Coordinates of C-alpha atoms in Angstrom, one line a residue:
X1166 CA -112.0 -44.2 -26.2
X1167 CA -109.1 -46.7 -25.8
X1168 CA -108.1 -45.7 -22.2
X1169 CA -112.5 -45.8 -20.9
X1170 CA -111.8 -49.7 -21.8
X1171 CA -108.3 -50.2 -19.9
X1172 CA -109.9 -48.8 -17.2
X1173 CA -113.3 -50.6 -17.9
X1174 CA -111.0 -54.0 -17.9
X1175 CA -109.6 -53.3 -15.1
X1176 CA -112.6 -52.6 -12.8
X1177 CA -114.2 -55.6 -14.3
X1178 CA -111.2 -58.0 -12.8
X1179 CA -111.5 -56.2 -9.7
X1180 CA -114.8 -56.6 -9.4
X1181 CA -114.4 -60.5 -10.3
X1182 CA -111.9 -61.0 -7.6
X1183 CA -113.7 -58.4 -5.1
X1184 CA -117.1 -60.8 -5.7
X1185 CA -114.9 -64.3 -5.0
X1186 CA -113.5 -63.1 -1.9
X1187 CA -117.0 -61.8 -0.9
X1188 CA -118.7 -64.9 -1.8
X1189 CA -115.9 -67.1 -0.1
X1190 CA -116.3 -65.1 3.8
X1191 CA -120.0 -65.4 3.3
X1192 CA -120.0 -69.0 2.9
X1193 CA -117.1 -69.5 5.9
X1194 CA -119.5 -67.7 8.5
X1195 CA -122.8 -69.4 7.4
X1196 CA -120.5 -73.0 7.7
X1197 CA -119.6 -72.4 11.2
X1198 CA -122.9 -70.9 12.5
X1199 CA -124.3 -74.1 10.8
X1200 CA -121.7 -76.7 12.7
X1201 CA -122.9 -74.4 15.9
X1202 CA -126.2 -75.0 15.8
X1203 CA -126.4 -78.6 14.3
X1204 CA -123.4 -80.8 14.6
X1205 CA -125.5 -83.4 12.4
X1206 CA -125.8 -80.5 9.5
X1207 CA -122.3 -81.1 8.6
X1208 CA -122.8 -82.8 5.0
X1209 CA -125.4 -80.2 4.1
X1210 CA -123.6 -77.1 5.0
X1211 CA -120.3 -78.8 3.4
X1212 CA -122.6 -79.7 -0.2
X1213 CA -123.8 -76.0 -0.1
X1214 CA -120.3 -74.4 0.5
X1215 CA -119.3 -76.6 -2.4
X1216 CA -121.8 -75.4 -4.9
X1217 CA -121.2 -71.8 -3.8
X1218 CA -117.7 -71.7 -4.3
X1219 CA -118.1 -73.4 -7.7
X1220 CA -120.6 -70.2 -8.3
X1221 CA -118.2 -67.6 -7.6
X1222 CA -115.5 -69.0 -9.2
X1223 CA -117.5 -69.3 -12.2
X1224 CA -118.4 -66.0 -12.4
X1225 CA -114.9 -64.6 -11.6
X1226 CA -113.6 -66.6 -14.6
X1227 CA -116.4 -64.8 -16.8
X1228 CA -115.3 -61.5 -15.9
X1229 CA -111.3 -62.1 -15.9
X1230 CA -112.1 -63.5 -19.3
X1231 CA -114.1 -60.5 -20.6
X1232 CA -111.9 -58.0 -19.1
X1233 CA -109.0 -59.8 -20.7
X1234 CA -110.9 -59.6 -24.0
X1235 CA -111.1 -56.1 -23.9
X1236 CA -107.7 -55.7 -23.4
X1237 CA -107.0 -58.0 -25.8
X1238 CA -108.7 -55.5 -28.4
X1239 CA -107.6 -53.0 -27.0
X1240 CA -103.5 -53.7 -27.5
X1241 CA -104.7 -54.7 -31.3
X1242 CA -106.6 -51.7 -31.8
X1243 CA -103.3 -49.4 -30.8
X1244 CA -101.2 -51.9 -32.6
X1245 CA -103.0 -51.4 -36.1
X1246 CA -103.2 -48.1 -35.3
X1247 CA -99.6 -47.1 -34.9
X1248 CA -98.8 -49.4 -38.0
X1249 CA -101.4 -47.2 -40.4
X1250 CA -99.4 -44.2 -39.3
X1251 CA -96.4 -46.1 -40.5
X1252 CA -98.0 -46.9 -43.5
X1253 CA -99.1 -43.3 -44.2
X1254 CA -95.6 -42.1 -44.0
X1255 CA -94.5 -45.1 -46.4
X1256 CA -97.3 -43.7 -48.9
X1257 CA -96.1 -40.1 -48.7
X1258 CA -92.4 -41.1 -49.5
X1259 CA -93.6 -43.2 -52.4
X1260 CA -95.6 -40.5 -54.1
X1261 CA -92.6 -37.7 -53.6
X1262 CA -90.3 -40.2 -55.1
X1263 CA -92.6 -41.5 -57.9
X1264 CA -92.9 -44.9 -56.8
X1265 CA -89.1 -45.4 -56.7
X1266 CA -88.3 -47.5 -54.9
X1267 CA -92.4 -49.0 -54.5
X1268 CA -92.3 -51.0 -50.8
X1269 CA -93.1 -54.2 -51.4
X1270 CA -93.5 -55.3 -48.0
X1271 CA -96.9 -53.3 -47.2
X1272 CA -98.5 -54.9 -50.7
X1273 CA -100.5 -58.2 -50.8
X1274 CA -98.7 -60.4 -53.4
X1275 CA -102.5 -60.4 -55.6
X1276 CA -102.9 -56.5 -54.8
X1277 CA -105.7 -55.0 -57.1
X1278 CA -105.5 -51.9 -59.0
X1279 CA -107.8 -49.9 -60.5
X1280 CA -108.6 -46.6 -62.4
X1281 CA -110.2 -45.4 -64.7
X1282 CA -108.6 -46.7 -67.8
X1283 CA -106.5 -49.7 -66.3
X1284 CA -107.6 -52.4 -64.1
X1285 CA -104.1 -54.7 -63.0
X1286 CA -103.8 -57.8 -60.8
X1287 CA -99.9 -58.1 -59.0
X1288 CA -97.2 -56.1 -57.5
X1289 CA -95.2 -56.7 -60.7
X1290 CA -97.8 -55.3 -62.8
X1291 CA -98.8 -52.7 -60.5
X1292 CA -94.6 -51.3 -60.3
X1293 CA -94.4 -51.9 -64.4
X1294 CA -97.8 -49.1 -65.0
X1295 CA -95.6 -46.8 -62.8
X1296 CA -92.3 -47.5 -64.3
X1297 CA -93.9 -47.1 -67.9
X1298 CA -95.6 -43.2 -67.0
X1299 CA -92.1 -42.2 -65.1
X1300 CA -90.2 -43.6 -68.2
X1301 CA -87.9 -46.1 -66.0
X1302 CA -89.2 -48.8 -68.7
X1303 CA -88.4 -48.8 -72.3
X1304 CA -91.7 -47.9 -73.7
X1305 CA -92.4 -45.1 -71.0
X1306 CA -88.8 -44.1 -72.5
X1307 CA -90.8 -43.6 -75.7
X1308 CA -93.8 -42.4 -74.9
X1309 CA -93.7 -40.0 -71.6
X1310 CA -91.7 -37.2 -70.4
X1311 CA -91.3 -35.4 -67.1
X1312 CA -93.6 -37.3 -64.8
X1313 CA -94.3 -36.4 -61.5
X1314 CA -96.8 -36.3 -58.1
X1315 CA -98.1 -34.0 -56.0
X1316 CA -99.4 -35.6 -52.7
X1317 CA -102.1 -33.3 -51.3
X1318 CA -103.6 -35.5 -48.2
X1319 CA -103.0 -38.7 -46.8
X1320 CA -106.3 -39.2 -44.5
X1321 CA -108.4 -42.0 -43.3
X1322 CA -107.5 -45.5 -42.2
X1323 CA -109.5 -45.2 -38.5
X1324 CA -109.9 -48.3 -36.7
X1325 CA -113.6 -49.8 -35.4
X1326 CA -113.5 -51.8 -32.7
X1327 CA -116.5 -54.2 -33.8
X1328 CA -119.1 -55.2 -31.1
X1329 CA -118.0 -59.2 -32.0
X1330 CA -114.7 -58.4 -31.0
X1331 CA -113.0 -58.4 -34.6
X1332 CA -111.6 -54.8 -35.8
X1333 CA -111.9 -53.1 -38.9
X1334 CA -109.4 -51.1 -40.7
X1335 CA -110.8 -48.0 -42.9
X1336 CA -110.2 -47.1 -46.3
X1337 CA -106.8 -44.7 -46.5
X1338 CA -107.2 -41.9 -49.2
X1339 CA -104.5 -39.8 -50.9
X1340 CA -105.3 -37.0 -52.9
X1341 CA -103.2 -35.6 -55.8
X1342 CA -102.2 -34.2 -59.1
X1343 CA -100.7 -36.0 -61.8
X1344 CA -98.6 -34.7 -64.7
X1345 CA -97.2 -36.3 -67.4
X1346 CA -95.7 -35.2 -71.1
X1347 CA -96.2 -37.0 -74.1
X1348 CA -93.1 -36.8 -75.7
X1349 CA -93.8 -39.0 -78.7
X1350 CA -96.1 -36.5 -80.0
X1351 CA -94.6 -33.7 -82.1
X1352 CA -96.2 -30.7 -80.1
X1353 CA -95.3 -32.5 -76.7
X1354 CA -99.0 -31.9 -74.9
X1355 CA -98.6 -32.3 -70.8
X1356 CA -101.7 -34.3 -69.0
X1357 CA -102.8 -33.8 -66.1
X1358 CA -105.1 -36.0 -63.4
X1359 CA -106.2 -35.2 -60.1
X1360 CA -108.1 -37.1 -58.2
X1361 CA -107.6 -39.7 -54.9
X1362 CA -106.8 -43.4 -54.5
X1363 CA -108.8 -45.5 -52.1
X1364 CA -107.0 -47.9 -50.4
X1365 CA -108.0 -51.0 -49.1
X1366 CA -106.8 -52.3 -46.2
X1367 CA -106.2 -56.2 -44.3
X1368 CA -104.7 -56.9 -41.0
X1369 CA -101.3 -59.1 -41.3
X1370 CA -99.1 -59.2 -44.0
X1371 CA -95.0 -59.0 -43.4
X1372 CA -96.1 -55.1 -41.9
X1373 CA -98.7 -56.3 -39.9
X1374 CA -100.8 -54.1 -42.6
X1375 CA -101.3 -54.9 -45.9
X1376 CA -102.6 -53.3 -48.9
X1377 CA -105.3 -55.6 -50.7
X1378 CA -106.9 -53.2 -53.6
X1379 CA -106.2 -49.5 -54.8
X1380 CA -108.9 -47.9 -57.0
X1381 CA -108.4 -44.7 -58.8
X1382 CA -110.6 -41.7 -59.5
X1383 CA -110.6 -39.0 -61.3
X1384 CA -111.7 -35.3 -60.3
X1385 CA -112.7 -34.4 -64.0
X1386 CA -114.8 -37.1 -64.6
X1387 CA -115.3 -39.7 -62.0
X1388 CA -117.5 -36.7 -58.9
X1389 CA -120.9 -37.5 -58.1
X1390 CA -123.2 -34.5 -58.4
X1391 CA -124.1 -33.4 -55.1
X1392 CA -122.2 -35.3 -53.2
X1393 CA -120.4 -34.3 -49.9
X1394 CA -116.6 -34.1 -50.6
X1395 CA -115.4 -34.7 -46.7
X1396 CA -117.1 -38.0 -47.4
X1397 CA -114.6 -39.1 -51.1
X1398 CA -115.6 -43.2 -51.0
X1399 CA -119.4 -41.2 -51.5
X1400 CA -118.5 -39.0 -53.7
X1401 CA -116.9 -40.6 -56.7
X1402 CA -118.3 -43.0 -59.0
X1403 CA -116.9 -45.3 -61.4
X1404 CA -117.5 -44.5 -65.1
X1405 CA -117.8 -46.3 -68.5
X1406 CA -114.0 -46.7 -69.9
X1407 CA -114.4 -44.4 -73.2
X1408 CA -115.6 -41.6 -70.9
X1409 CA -111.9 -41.8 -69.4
X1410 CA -109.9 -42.2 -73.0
X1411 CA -111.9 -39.0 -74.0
X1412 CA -110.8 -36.9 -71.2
X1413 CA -107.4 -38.6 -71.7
X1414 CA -107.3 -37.7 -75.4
X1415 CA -108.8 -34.5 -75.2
X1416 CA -105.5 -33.2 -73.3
X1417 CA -103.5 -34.0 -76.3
X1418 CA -104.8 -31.7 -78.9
X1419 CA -103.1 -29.1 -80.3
X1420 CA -103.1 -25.8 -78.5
X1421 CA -102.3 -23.4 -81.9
X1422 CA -101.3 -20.3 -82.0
X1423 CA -101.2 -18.9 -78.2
X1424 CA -100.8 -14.4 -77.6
X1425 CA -97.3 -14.3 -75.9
X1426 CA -97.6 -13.7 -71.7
X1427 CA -97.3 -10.2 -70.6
X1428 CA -94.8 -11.1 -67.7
X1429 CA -93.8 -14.4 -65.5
X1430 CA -96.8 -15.8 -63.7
X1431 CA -96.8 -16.4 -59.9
X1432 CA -97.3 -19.6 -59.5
X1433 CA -99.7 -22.0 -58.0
X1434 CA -100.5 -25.4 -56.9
X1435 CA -102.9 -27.2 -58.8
X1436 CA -105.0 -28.7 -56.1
X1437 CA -107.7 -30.3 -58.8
X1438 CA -108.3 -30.6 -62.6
X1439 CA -112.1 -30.8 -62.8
X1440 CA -114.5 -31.0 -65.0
X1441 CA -114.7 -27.7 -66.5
X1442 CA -112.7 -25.7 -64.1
X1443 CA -109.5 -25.9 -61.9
X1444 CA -108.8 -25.2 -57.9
X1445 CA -105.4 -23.6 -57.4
X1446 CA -103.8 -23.1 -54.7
X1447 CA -101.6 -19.4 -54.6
X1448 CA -99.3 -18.3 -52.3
X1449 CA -99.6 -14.9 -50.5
X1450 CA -98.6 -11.9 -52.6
X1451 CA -98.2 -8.2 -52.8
X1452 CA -98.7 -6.0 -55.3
X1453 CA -100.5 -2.2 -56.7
X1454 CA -104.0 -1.9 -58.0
X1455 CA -105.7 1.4 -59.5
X1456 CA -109.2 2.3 -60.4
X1457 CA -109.9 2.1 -64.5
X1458 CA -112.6 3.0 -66.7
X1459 CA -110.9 1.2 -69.9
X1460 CA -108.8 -1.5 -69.4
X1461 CA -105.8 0.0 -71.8
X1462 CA -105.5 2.7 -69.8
X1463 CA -105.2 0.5 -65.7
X1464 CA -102.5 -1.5 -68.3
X1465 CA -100.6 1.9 -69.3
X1466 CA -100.9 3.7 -65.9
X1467 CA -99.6 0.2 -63.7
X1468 CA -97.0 -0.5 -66.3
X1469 CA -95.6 3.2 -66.2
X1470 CA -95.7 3.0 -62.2
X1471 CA -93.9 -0.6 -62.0
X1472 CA -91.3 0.1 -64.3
X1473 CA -88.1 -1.4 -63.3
X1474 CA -90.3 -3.6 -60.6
X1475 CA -90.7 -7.1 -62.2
X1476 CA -94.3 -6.8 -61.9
X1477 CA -96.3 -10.4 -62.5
X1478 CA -98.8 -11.5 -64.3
X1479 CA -101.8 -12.5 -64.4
X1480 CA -103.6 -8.5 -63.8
X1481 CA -106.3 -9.0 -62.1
X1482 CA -109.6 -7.2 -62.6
X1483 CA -112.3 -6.7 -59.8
X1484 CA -115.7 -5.3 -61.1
X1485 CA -118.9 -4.8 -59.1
X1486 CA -122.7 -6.1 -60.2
X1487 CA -124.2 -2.8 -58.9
X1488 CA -124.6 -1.7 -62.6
X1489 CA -127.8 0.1 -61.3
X1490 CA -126.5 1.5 -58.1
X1491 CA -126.8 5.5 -58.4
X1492 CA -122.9 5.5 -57.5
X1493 CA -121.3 2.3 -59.1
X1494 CA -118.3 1.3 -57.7
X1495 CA -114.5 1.6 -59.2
X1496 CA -113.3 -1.3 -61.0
X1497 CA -110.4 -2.5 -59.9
X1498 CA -106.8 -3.7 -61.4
X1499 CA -104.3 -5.9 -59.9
X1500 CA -100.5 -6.3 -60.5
X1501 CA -98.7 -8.7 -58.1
X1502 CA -95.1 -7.9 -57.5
X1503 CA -93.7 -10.2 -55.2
X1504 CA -94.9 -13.6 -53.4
X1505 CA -94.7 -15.5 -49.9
X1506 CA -91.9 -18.9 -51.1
X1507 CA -92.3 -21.7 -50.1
X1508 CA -92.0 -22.3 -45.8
X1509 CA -92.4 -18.6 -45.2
X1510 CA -96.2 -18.5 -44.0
X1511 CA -99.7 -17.9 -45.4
X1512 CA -99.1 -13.7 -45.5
X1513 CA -98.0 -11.8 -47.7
X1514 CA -94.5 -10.1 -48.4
X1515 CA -93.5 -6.8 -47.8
X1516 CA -93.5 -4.9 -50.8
X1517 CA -91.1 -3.3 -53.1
X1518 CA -89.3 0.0 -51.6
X1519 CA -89.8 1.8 -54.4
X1520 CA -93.5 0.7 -54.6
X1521 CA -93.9 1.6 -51.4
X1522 CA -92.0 5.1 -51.7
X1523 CA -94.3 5.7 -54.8
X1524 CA -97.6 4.6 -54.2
X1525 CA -100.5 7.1 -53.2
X1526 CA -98.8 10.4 -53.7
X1527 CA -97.9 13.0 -56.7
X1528 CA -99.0 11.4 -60.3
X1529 CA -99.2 8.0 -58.7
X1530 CA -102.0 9.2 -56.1
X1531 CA -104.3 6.3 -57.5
X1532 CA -102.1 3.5 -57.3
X1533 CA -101.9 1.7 -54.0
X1534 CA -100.5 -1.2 -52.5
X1535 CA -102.5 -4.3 -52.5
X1536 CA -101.7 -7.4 -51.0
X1537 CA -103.7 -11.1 -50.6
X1538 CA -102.8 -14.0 -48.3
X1539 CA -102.5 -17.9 -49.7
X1540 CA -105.6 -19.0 -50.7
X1541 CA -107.3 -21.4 -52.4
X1542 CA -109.1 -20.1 -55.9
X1543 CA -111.3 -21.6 -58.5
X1544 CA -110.5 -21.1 -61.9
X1545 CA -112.5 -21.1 -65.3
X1546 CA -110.7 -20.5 -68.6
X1547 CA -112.2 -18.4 -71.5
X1548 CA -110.9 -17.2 -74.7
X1549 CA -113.0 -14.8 -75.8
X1550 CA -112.4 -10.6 -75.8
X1551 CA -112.6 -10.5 -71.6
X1552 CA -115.9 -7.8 -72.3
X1553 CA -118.4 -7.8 -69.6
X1554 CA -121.2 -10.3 -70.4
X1555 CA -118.4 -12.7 -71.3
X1556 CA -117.4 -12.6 -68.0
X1557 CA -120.1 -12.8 -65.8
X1558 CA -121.0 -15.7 -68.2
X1559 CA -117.9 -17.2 -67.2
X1560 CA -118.7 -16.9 -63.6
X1561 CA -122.1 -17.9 -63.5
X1562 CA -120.9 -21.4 -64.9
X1563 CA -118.1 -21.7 -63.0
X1564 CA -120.5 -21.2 -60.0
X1565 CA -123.1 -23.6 -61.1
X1566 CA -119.9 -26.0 -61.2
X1567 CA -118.7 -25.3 -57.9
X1568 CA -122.2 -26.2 -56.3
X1569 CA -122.2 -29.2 -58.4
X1570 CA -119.1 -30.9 -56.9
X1571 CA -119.8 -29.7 -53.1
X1572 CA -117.6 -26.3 -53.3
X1573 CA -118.4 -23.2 -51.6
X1574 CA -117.6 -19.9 -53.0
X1575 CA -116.1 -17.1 -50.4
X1576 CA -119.4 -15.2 -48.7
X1577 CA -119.9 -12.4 -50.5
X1578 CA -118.1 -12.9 -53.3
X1579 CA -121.6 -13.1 -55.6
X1580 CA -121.3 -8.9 -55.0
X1581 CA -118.8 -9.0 -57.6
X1582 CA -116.7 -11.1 -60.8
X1583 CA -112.9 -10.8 -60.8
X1584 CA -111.2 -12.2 -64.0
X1585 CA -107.5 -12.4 -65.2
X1586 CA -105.9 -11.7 -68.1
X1587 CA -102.2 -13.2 -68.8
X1588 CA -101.5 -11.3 -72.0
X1589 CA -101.2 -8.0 -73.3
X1590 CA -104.0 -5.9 -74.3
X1591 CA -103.3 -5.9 -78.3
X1592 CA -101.7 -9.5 -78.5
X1593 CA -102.1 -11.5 -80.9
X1594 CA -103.3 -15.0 -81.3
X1595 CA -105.5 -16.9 -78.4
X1596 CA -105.8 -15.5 -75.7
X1597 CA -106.0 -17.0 -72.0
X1598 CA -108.6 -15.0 -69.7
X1599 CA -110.2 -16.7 -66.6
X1600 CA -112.5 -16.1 -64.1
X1601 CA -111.8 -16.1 -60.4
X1602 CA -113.7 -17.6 -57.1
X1603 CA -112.3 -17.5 -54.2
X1604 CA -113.6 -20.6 -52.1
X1605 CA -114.4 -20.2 -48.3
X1606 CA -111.8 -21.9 -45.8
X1607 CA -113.2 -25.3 -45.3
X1608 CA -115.2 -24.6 -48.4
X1609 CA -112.9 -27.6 -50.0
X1610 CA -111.8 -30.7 -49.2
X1611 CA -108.0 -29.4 -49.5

């Protein structure tokens, strides 16, 4: 779009100066055709070259004056671009670092702040809430514990060029996942937030951008039903205060007595805390699955086959709806073994070589090698006894969520419930079970 005006401007001062000169030899030859035929017709033809001249010039100050206009917007236009790409990298580096140090520079002096317990007014009161949850003050000293951001996306901030000539900066959003632990209570709960940050935007400013308001929302409270998540300034509401302290308070209950975890977890990114569910985000992984009819049995034949492997938790179960097919289908269990770090792609690792030695062939001719690429999963919890009906109760609501907030499951993946289970068979105490849905790529706004 910005190089069809430079080359618009520039056709329209070639056409201004291509129309003087055009106007200026027409009104030569008609002069001296006129002092040809009429010696006496001097003053005439003299007034009306005059006037004609005048014309043209006119109108070749009209178009220098528009093309220079559109250049004008142009240069600004590339300007404020280039300086929200700057601003976006400034953003980035203060949520990796916690707000430490917070750029003052990019911040109106009255900046706004909002979310959904705290409304501020200043850059002094703005830096003090962040100091306080990362504990650089003496009260977040007292009160919180291990705080820390993960930046998901930094989008937005397009500029309009406005048809009176004026341009418009757009809202940048961040999305991301707060965690914080509140040390001053004896059982130490962790909170956790996701949701984005609108930011408003100004041309000028020391940056040549400045930051006039940030609000706040939260995923588990603050989503629209319905609403299209590529479009967040749409999607998210404000809320009533006490709505907020609830969800706040409701993280800081006491968990009791939890069953102890069969086996270190692979771990995740939590993309989103919603309301009623979570979206993870898990790296590739390998691992061996068998057929079961009874749960204690996939457990028993898995652990026997993985000795001495490390195997994972959580095991994942894969079961059918075809409870009325003539020939159901084998349900499925999952052990991962090994997973894709960090900056080595979206595959999965190679397995184990004793896994891979073993799998398929004398007493181990049911297990096999399994293996899933990163995705992105959504998660209910549940703590009953993981029987059927409690499942597929489980992942009916979690799908009724899903189409609530705009998400969209994989295809095909109503053919079947998978569900996880992160301790033992027999332990004791409460247990954590979820149900899985994988979501469709582009199926999320992450």
């Amino acid at each position: 779009m910005r190089l069809s005006k430079v080359i618009l401007a520039a056709a329209l001062l070639r056409l201004g100066d291509a129309f003087n000169n055009s106007r200026q030899a027409s009104t030569s030859s008609q002069l001296r055709n006129n002092v040809i035929r009429n010696q006496g017709g001097r003053s005439s033809g003299s007034s009306s070259s005059s006037s004609s001249s005048s014309s043209s010039s006119s109108s070749s100050r009209i178009f220098a004056s528009t093309a220079a206009d559109a250049l004008t917007t142009t240069a600004q236009s590339e300007q404020l671009s280039s300086t929200v790409s700057r601003l976006k990298q400034v953003l980035t580096k203060e949520y990796i670092s916690f707000f430490d140090p917070m750029v003052d520079s990019w911040y109106a002096s009255d900046v706004t702040f909002d979310d959904p317990m705290t409304s501020l007014s200043g850059v002094d009161s703005y830096r003090n809430n962040v100091d306080m949850l990362a504990g650089r003050t003496l009260m977040g000293k007292i009160l919180f514990d291990g705080a820390g951001i993960n930046l998901h996306s930094v989008t937005g901030g397009k500029i309009t060029e406005k048809k009176d000539g004026n341009v418009e900066i757009g809202d940048v959003i961040t999305r991301w996942t707060l965690r914080v632990t509140a040390k001053v209570i004896p059982w130490k709960p962790e909170a956790v937030f996701s949701g984005i940050s609108v930011y408003k935007l100004q041309p000028g400013g020391a940056e040549g951008i400045t930051i006039v308001g940030q609000t706040d929302y939260w995923d588990s409270i603050n989503i629209k039903e319905g609403t299209d998540p590529s479009v967040p300034q749409t999607q998210y509401q404000k809320v009533p205060t006490n709505v907020a302290v609830q969800d706040f308070l409701g993280q800081l209950q006491p968990d009791g007595f939890r069953a102890a975890a069969a086996a270190p977890e692979v771990p995740y990114l939590l993309l989103r805390r919603g309301d009623g569910y979570e979206l993870r985000k898990y790296p590739g992984f390998v691992g061996v699955e068998t057929p079961y009819q009874r749960r204690d049995y996939g457990f028993e034949g898995l652990g026997a086959f993985t000795k001495g492997m490390d195997a994972m938790s959580p095991s994942m179960m894969k079961v059918y709806n075809d409870d009325d097919a003539e020939v159901p289908k084998d349900k499925m269990m999952m052990w991962p073994l090994r997973y894709t770090n960090p900056g080595e792609g979206s595959g999965a690792p190679p397995p184990p070589a004793l896994a891979s030695e073993k799998a398929g062939k004398g007493q181990w001719k049911s297990v096999s090698l399994a293996s899933r690429s990163e995705c992105v999963v959504a998660v209910r919890t549940f703590e009953d006894a993981s029987m059927g009906p409690v499942v597929r109760n489980a992942d009916r609501e979690l799908r009724v969520m899903l189409k609530r907030d705009g998400l969209k499951p994989k295809e095909g993946s109503e053919e079947f419930v998978v569900f996880s289970q992160y301790d033992a068979v027999h332990s004791m105490g409460k247990r954590r079970s979820e149900a899985w849905i994988e979501l469709e790529d582009g199926g999320h706004p992450y």
